[in-house]
């Protein structure tokens, strides 16, 4: 049977939870426009305990989740998987034995007592609220919350999408799959794509006025862009 997103993983019962550390000075991982838009939409849902400014150190490595749900001893690593990178290389693909290239990373989080849920970029970008509904299904199953937020309970369930192999990732790149749902090409800068990014970022700029988390990310993105221009 074809493996699908979302991918939901639970730690062994009784596993001690490694608490994350708050990021100071900005995360090492840089966000693209699609990640920034998805993150802002998540924050717009008004869900408490969701953030992105933490990391954990495990086995000598620093891991930075895309998003985190954290409430006491419940920590959830929320990942947004794109089918290929901004440079066009395959990412987050399934290997020939059916395991994922992210399996070792996932296991590190599980060993640290974290739950893991991975969405495809398409799911998170196009169906943000449905993705958050899946996060709360996980929390309900883990006994971390007592009920589904009303604003999410009325949202249709998330449709699963197939995971990809290395070869399928390359085929998706050849077909320019990401622009089909993003509305811009993250691999190649075009005038139309730039206008689309600006249109997507305008409501986020407005949101940043009252949401400090989004404002911080907007400033970080602006800094990255300026550094790119003066290189």
mmCIF file of C-alpha atoms in Angstrom:
data_model
loop_
_atom_site.group_PDB
_atom_site.id
_atom_site.type_symbol
_atom_site.label_atom_id
_atom_site.label_comp_id
_atom_site.label_asym_id
_atom_site.label_seq_id
_atom_site.Cartn_x
_atom_site.Cartn_y
_atom_site.Cartn_z
ATOM 1 C CA UNK A 1 0.000 0.000 0.000
ATOM 2 C CA UNK A 2 1.277 3.461 -0.904
ATOM 3 C CA UNK A 3 2.463 5.482 2.077
ATOM 4 C CA UNK A 4 0.703 8.816 2.545
ATOM 5 C CA UNK A 5 0.842 12.142 4.362
ATOM 6 C CA UNK A 6 0.211 13.034 7.097
ATOM 7 C CA UNK A 7 2.797 10.864 8.835
ATOM 8 C CA UNK A 8 1.959 10.477 12.534
ATOM 9 C CA UNK A 9 4.408 8.939 15.008
ATOM 10 C CA UNK A 10 4.151 8.491 18.774
ATOM 11 C CA UNK A 11 6.945 7.886 21.306
ATOM 12 C CA UNK A 12 6.992 4.791 23.475
ATOM 13 C CA UNK A 13 4.813 5.280 26.589
ATOM 14 C CA UNK A 14 6.810 6.501 29.536
ATOM 15 C CA UNK A 15 9.622 8.013 27.464
ATOM 16 C CA UNK A 16 11.085 11.044 29.251
ATOM 17 C CA UNK A 17 10.458 14.285 27.369
ATOM 18 C CA UNK A 18 13.474 16.387 26.410
ATOM 19 C CA UNK A 19 12.382 19.989 26.740
ATOM 20 C CA UNK A 20 13.299 22.350 23.900
ATOM 21 C CA UNK A 21 15.475 25.441 24.162
ATOM 22 C CA UNK A 22 14.250 28.823 23.003
ATOM 23 C CA UNK A 23 16.143 30.099 19.967
ATOM 24 C CA UNK A 24 18.191 33.230 20.493
ATOM 25 C CA UNK A 25 19.460 35.149 17.500
ATOM 26 C CA UNK A 26 17.328 33.335 14.928
ATOM 27 C CA UNK A 27 17.051 29.755 13.743
ATOM 28 C CA UNK A 28 19.708 28.264 11.495
ATOM 29 C CA UNK A 29 17.056 27.022 9.105
ATOM 30 C CA UNK A 30 15.896 29.721 6.689
ATOM 31 C CA UNK A 31 12.251 29.872 5.669
ATOM 32 C CA UNK A 32 11.028 30.307 2.132
ATOM 33 C CA UNK A 33 7.917 32.257 1.195
ATOM 34 C CA UNK A 34 5.704 29.144 1.298
ATOM 35 C CA UNK A 35 6.828 28.252 4.833
ATOM 36 C CA UNK A 36 6.286 31.819 6.015
ATOM 37 C CA UNK A 37 2.772 31.885 4.544
ATOM 38 C CA UNK A 38 1.892 28.496 6.074
ATOM 39 C CA UNK A 39 3.275 29.506 9.474
ATOM 40 C CA UNK A 40 1.307 32.775 9.466
ATOM 41 C CA UNK A 41 -1.888 30.906 8.570
ATOM 42 C CA UNK A 42 -1.304 28.502 11.454
ATOM 43 C CA UNK A 43 -0.898 31.395 13.887
ATOM 44 C CA UNK A 44 -4.036 32.996 12.436
ATOM 45 C CA UNK A 45 -6.012 29.966 13.621
ATOM 46 C CA UNK A 46 -5.556 31.350 17.140
ATOM 47 C CA UNK A 47 -4.304 28.064 18.596
ATOM 48 C CA UNK A 48 -2.325 28.439 21.801
ATOM 49 C CA UNK A 49 0.927 26.594 22.510
ATOM 50 C CA UNK A 50 2.071 26.572 18.865
ATOM 51 C CA UNK A 51 5.355 28.265 18.015
ATOM 52 C CA UNK A 52 8.481 27.886 15.931
ATOM 53 C CA UNK A 53 11.291 29.515 17.898
ATOM 54 C CA UNK A 54 12.744 26.469 19.669
ATOM 55 C CA UNK A 55 15.276 23.716 19.068
ATOM 56 C CA UNK A 56 16.441 20.587 20.843
ATOM 57 C CA UNK A 57 19.942 19.151 21.103
ATOM 58 C CA UNK A 58 20.107 15.374 20.662
ATOM 59 C CA UNK A 59 23.162 13.175 20.203
ATOM 60 C CA UNK A 60 25.344 16.187 19.481
ATOM 61 C CA UNK A 61 22.989 17.553 16.819
ATOM 62 C CA UNK A 62 20.718 20.598 16.897
ATOM 63 C CA UNK A 63 17.239 19.976 15.517
ATOM 64 C CA UNK A 64 14.893 22.828 14.609
ATOM 65 C CA UNK A 65 11.265 21.768 14.065
ATOM 66 C CA UNK A 66 9.284 23.724 11.480
ATOM 67 C CA UNK A 67 6.568 24.212 14.096
ATOM 68 C CA UNK A 68 6.110 22.978 17.649
ATOM 69 C CA UNK A 69 3.095 22.285 19.826
ATOM 70 C CA UNK A 70 4.256 22.449 23.422
ATOM 71 C CA UNK A 71 2.148 22.171 26.551
ATOM 72 C CA UNK A 72 3.887 20.913 29.665
ATOM 73 C CA UNK A 73 5.296 17.463 28.945
ATOM 74 C CA UNK A 74 3.562 17.170 25.574
ATOM 75 C CA UNK A 75 5.777 18.204 22.674
ATOM 76 C CA UNK A 76 4.885 17.692 19.014
ATOM 77 C CA UNK A 77 7.315 18.186 16.152
ATOM 78 C CA UNK A 78 5.259 19.531 13.223
ATOM 79 C CA UNK A 79 7.106 19.263 9.908
ATOM 80 C CA UNK A 80 6.216 20.637 6.471
ATOM 81 C CA UNK A 81 7.771 18.494 3.720
ATOM 82 C CA UNK A 82 8.309 19.910 0.248
ATOM 83 C CA UNK A 83 8.807 17.367 -2.586
ATOM 84 C CA UNK A 84 12.021 19.046 -3.740
ATOM 85 C CA UNK A 85 14.181 21.877 -2.493
ATOM 86 C CA UNK A 86 14.513 25.429 -3.741
ATOM 87 C CA UNK A 87 17.570 24.273 -5.667
ATOM 88 C CA UNK A 88 15.539 21.429 -7.227
ATOM 89 C CA UNK A 89 17.020 18.498 -5.298
ATOM 90 C CA UNK A 90 14.776 15.656 -4.003
ATOM 91 C CA UNK A 91 13.830 16.000 -0.335
ATOM 92 C CA UNK A 92 11.899 13.979 2.273
ATOM 93 C CA UNK A 93 11.689 10.975 -0.048
ATOM 94 C CA UNK A 94 11.101 7.292 0.611
ATOM 95 C CA UNK A 95 14.065 4.972 0.110
ATOM 96 C CA UNK A 96 13.983 1.639 -1.720
ATOM 97 C CA UNK A 97 13.348 -0.265 1.528
ATOM 98 C CA UNK A 98 10.262 1.836 2.263
ATOM 99 C CA UNK A 99 11.887 3.866 5.026
ATOM 100 C CA UNK A 100 12.143 7.633 4.806
ATOM 101 C CA UNK A 101 15.248 9.734 4.454
ATOM 102 C CA UNK A 102 13.898 11.473 7.583
ATOM 103 C CA UNK A 103 13.586 8.235 9.603
ATOM 104 C CA UNK A 104 16.699 8.836 11.721
ATOM 105 C CA UNK A 105 15.594 12.376 12.568
ATOM 106 C CA UNK A 106 12.091 11.166 13.415
ATOM 107 C CA UNK A 107 13.525 8.506 15.718
ATOM 108 C CA UNK A 108 15.625 11.087 17.546
ATOM 109 C CA UNK A 109 12.474 13.024 18.380
ATOM 110 C CA UNK A 110 10.637 9.852 19.417
ATOM 111 C CA UNK A 111 13.539 8.866 21.682
ATOM 112 C CA UNK A 112 13.252 12.345 23.216
ATOM 113 C CA UNK A 113 9.597 11.684 24.069
ATOM 114 C CA UNK A 114 8.196 13.873 21.285
ATOM 115 C CA UNK A 115 5.307 13.088 18.978
ATOM 116 C CA UNK A 116 5.969 13.695 15.283
ATOM 117 C CA UNK A 117 3.521 14.707 12.572
ATOM 118 C CA UNK A 118 4.637 15.459 9.031
ATOM 119 C CA UNK A 119 2.491 17.120 6.376
ATOM 120 C CA UNK A 120 3.243 17.664 2.734
ATOM 121 C CA UNK A 121 3.837 21.265 1.773
ATOM 122 C CA UNK A 122 0.769 21.090 -0.456
ATOM 123 C CA UNK A 123 -1.428 20.004 2.463
ATOM 124 C CA UNK A 124 -0.176 22.708 4.816
ATOM 125 C CA UNK A 125 -0.232 25.471 2.202
ATOM 126 C CA UNK A 126 -3.674 24.670 0.798
ATOM 127 C CA UNK A 127 -5.459 23.187 3.846
ATOM 128 C CA UNK A 128 -3.872 24.751 6.922
ATOM 129 C CA UNK A 129 -6.887 24.391 9.212
ATOM 130 C CA UNK A 130 -7.390 20.748 8.224
ATOM 131 C CA UNK A 131 -3.732 20.112 9.108
ATOM 132 C CA UNK A 132 -4.247 21.718 12.514
ATOM 133 C CA UNK A 133 -7.293 19.476 12.975
ATOM 134 C CA UNK A 134 -4.968 16.488 12.454
ATOM 135 C CA UNK A 135 -2.601 17.879 15.108
ATOM 136 C CA UNK A 136 -5.494 18.012 17.568
ATOM 137 C CA UNK A 137 -6.562 14.473 16.662
ATOM 138 C CA UNK A 138 -3.035 13.444 17.685
ATOM 139 C CA UNK A 139 -3.342 15.423 20.930
ATOM 140 C CA UNK A 140 -6.718 13.838 21.686
ATOM 141 C CA UNK A 141 -5.267 10.380 21.109
ATOM 142 C CA UNK A 142 -2.348 11.207 23.412
ATOM 143 C CA UNK A 143 -4.701 12.530 26.106
ATOM 144 C CA UNK A 144 -3.103 15.976 25.939
ATOM 145 C CA UNK A 145 -6.391 17.826 25.286
ATOM 146 C CA UNK A 146 -10.001 17.037 26.143
ATOM 147 C CA UNK A 147 -11.764 18.326 23.066
ATOM 148 C CA UNK A 148 -11.321 19.587 19.538
ATOM 149 C CA UNK A 149 -11.472 23.388 19.209
ATOM 150 C CA UNK A 150 -14.833 24.378 17.724
ATOM 151 C CA UNK A 151 -13.208 26.336 14.907
ATOM 152 C CA UNK A 152 -11.427 23.143 13.799
ATOM 153 C CA UNK A 153 -14.222 20.647 14.480
ATOM 154 C CA UNK A 154 -16.230 22.104 11.597
ATOM 155 C CA UNK A 155 -13.319 21.882 9.140
ATOM 156 C CA UNK A 156 -13.452 18.949 6.658
ATOM 157 C CA UNK A 157 -10.951 16.196 7.346
ATOM 158 C CA UNK A 158 -7.607 16.401 5.582
ATOM 159 C CA UNK A 159 -7.331 14.326 2.422
ATOM 160 C CA UNK A 160 -4.237 12.097 2.408
ATOM 161 C CA UNK A 161 -1.655 12.597 -0.340
ATOM 162 C CA UNK A 162 0.948 10.046 -1.467
ATOM 163 C CA UNK A 163 4.545 10.265 -0.300
ATOM 164 C CA UNK A 164 7.234 10.267 -2.971
ATOM 165 C CA UNK A 165 10.392 8.355 -3.823
ATOM 166 C CA UNK A 166 13.599 9.923 -5.107
ATOM 167 C CA UNK A 167 12.555 9.207 -8.705
ATOM 168 C CA UNK A 168 9.043 10.554 -8.138
ATOM 169 C CA UNK A 169 10.492 13.721 -6.577
ATOM 170 C CA UNK A 170 12.587 14.288 -9.696
ATOM 171 C CA UNK A 171 9.518 13.755 -11.873
ATOM 172 C CA UNK A 172 7.555 16.272 -9.790
ATOM 173 C CA UNK A 173 10.392 18.740 -10.287
ATOM 174 C CA UNK A 174 10.328 18.093 -14.059
ATOM 175 C CA UNK A 175 6.587 18.783 -14.076
ATOM 176 C CA UNK A 176 7.004 21.971 -12.005
ATOM 177 C CA UNK A 177 4.637 20.543 -9.409
ATOM 178 C CA UNK A 178 5.180 23.067 -6.603
ATOM 179 C CA UNK A 179 4.035 26.108 -8.645
ATOM 180 C CA UNK A 180 0.735 24.296 -9.335
ATOM 181 C CA UNK A 181 -0.390 24.914 -5.739
ATOM 182 C CA UNK A 182 1.932 27.701 -4.564
ATOM 183 C CA UNK A 183 1.193 29.976 -7.495
ATOM 184 C CA UNK A 184 4.878 30.820 -7.880
ATOM 185 C CA UNK A 185 8.036 28.911 -8.715
ATOM 186 C CA UNK A 186 10.311 28.544 -5.652
ATOM 187 C CA UNK A 187 13.121 27.269 -7.885
ATOM 188 C CA UNK A 188 13.126 30.066 -10.470
ATOM 189 C CA UNK A 189 12.391 33.755 -9.925
ATOM 190 C CA UNK A 190 9.956 35.273 -12.417
ATOM 191 C CA UNK A 191 8.124 38.593 -12.545
ATOM 192 C CA UNK A 192 4.736 36.891 -12.210
ATOM 193 C CA UNK A 193 5.997 34.724 -9.370
ATOM 194 C CA UNK A 194 7.336 37.773 -7.553
ATOM 195 C CA UNK A 195 3.944 39.496 -7.836
ATOM 196 C CA UNK A 196 2.278 36.341 -6.473
ATOM 197 C CA UNK A 197 4.678 36.289 -3.490
ATOM 198 C CA UNK A 198 3.962 39.936 -2.774
ATOM 199 C CA UNK A 199 0.214 39.253 -2.908
ATOM 200 C CA UNK A 200 0.603 36.338 -0.484
ATOM 201 C CA UNK A 201 2.799 38.320 1.888
ATOM 202 C CA UNK A 202 0.604 41.433 2.064
ATOM 203 C CA UNK A 203 -1.877 39.956 4.581
ATOM 204 C CA UNK A 204 1.064 38.564 6.534
ATOM 205 C CA UNK A 205 2.619 42.025 6.704
ATOM 206 C CA UNK A 206 -0.686 43.272 8.139
ATOM 207 C CA UNK A 207 -0.793 40.323 10.555
ATOM 208 C CA UNK A 208 2.742 41.132 11.717
ATOM 209 C CA UNK A 209 1.480 44.425 13.171
ATOM 210 C CA UNK A 210 -0.335 42.583 15.974
ATOM 211 C CA UNK A 211 1.379 39.167 15.978
ATOM 212 C CA UNK A 212 4.945 39.399 17.296
ATOM 213 C CA UNK A 213 5.783 35.883 16.087
ATOM 214 C CA UNK A 214 4.961 36.752 12.503
ATOM 215 C CA UNK A 215 6.660 40.131 12.798
ATOM 216 C CA UNK A 216 9.878 38.456 13.909
ATOM 217 C CA UNK A 217 9.788 36.086 10.949
ATOM 218 C CA UNK A 218 9.041 38.904 8.500
ATOM 219 C CA UNK A 219 12.059 40.851 9.778
ATOM 220 C CA UNK A 220 14.192 37.724 9.577
ATOM 221 C CA UNK A 221 13.112 37.143 5.962
ATOM 222 C CA UNK A 222 13.849 40.766 5.106
ATOM 223 C CA UNK A 223 17.322 40.388 6.604
ATOM 224 C CA UNK A 224 17.937 37.249 4.542
ATOM 225 C CA UNK A 225 16.844 39.076 1.376
ATOM 226 C CA UNK A 226 19.130 42.044 2.068
ATOM 227 C CA UNK A 227 22.077 39.738 2.729
ATOM 228 C CA UNK A 228 21.317 37.942 -0.552
ATOM 229 C CA UNK A 229 21.354 41.244 -2.464
ATOM 230 C CA UNK A 230 24.695 42.422 -1.058
ATOM 231 C CA UNK A 231 26.535 39.110 -1.446
#
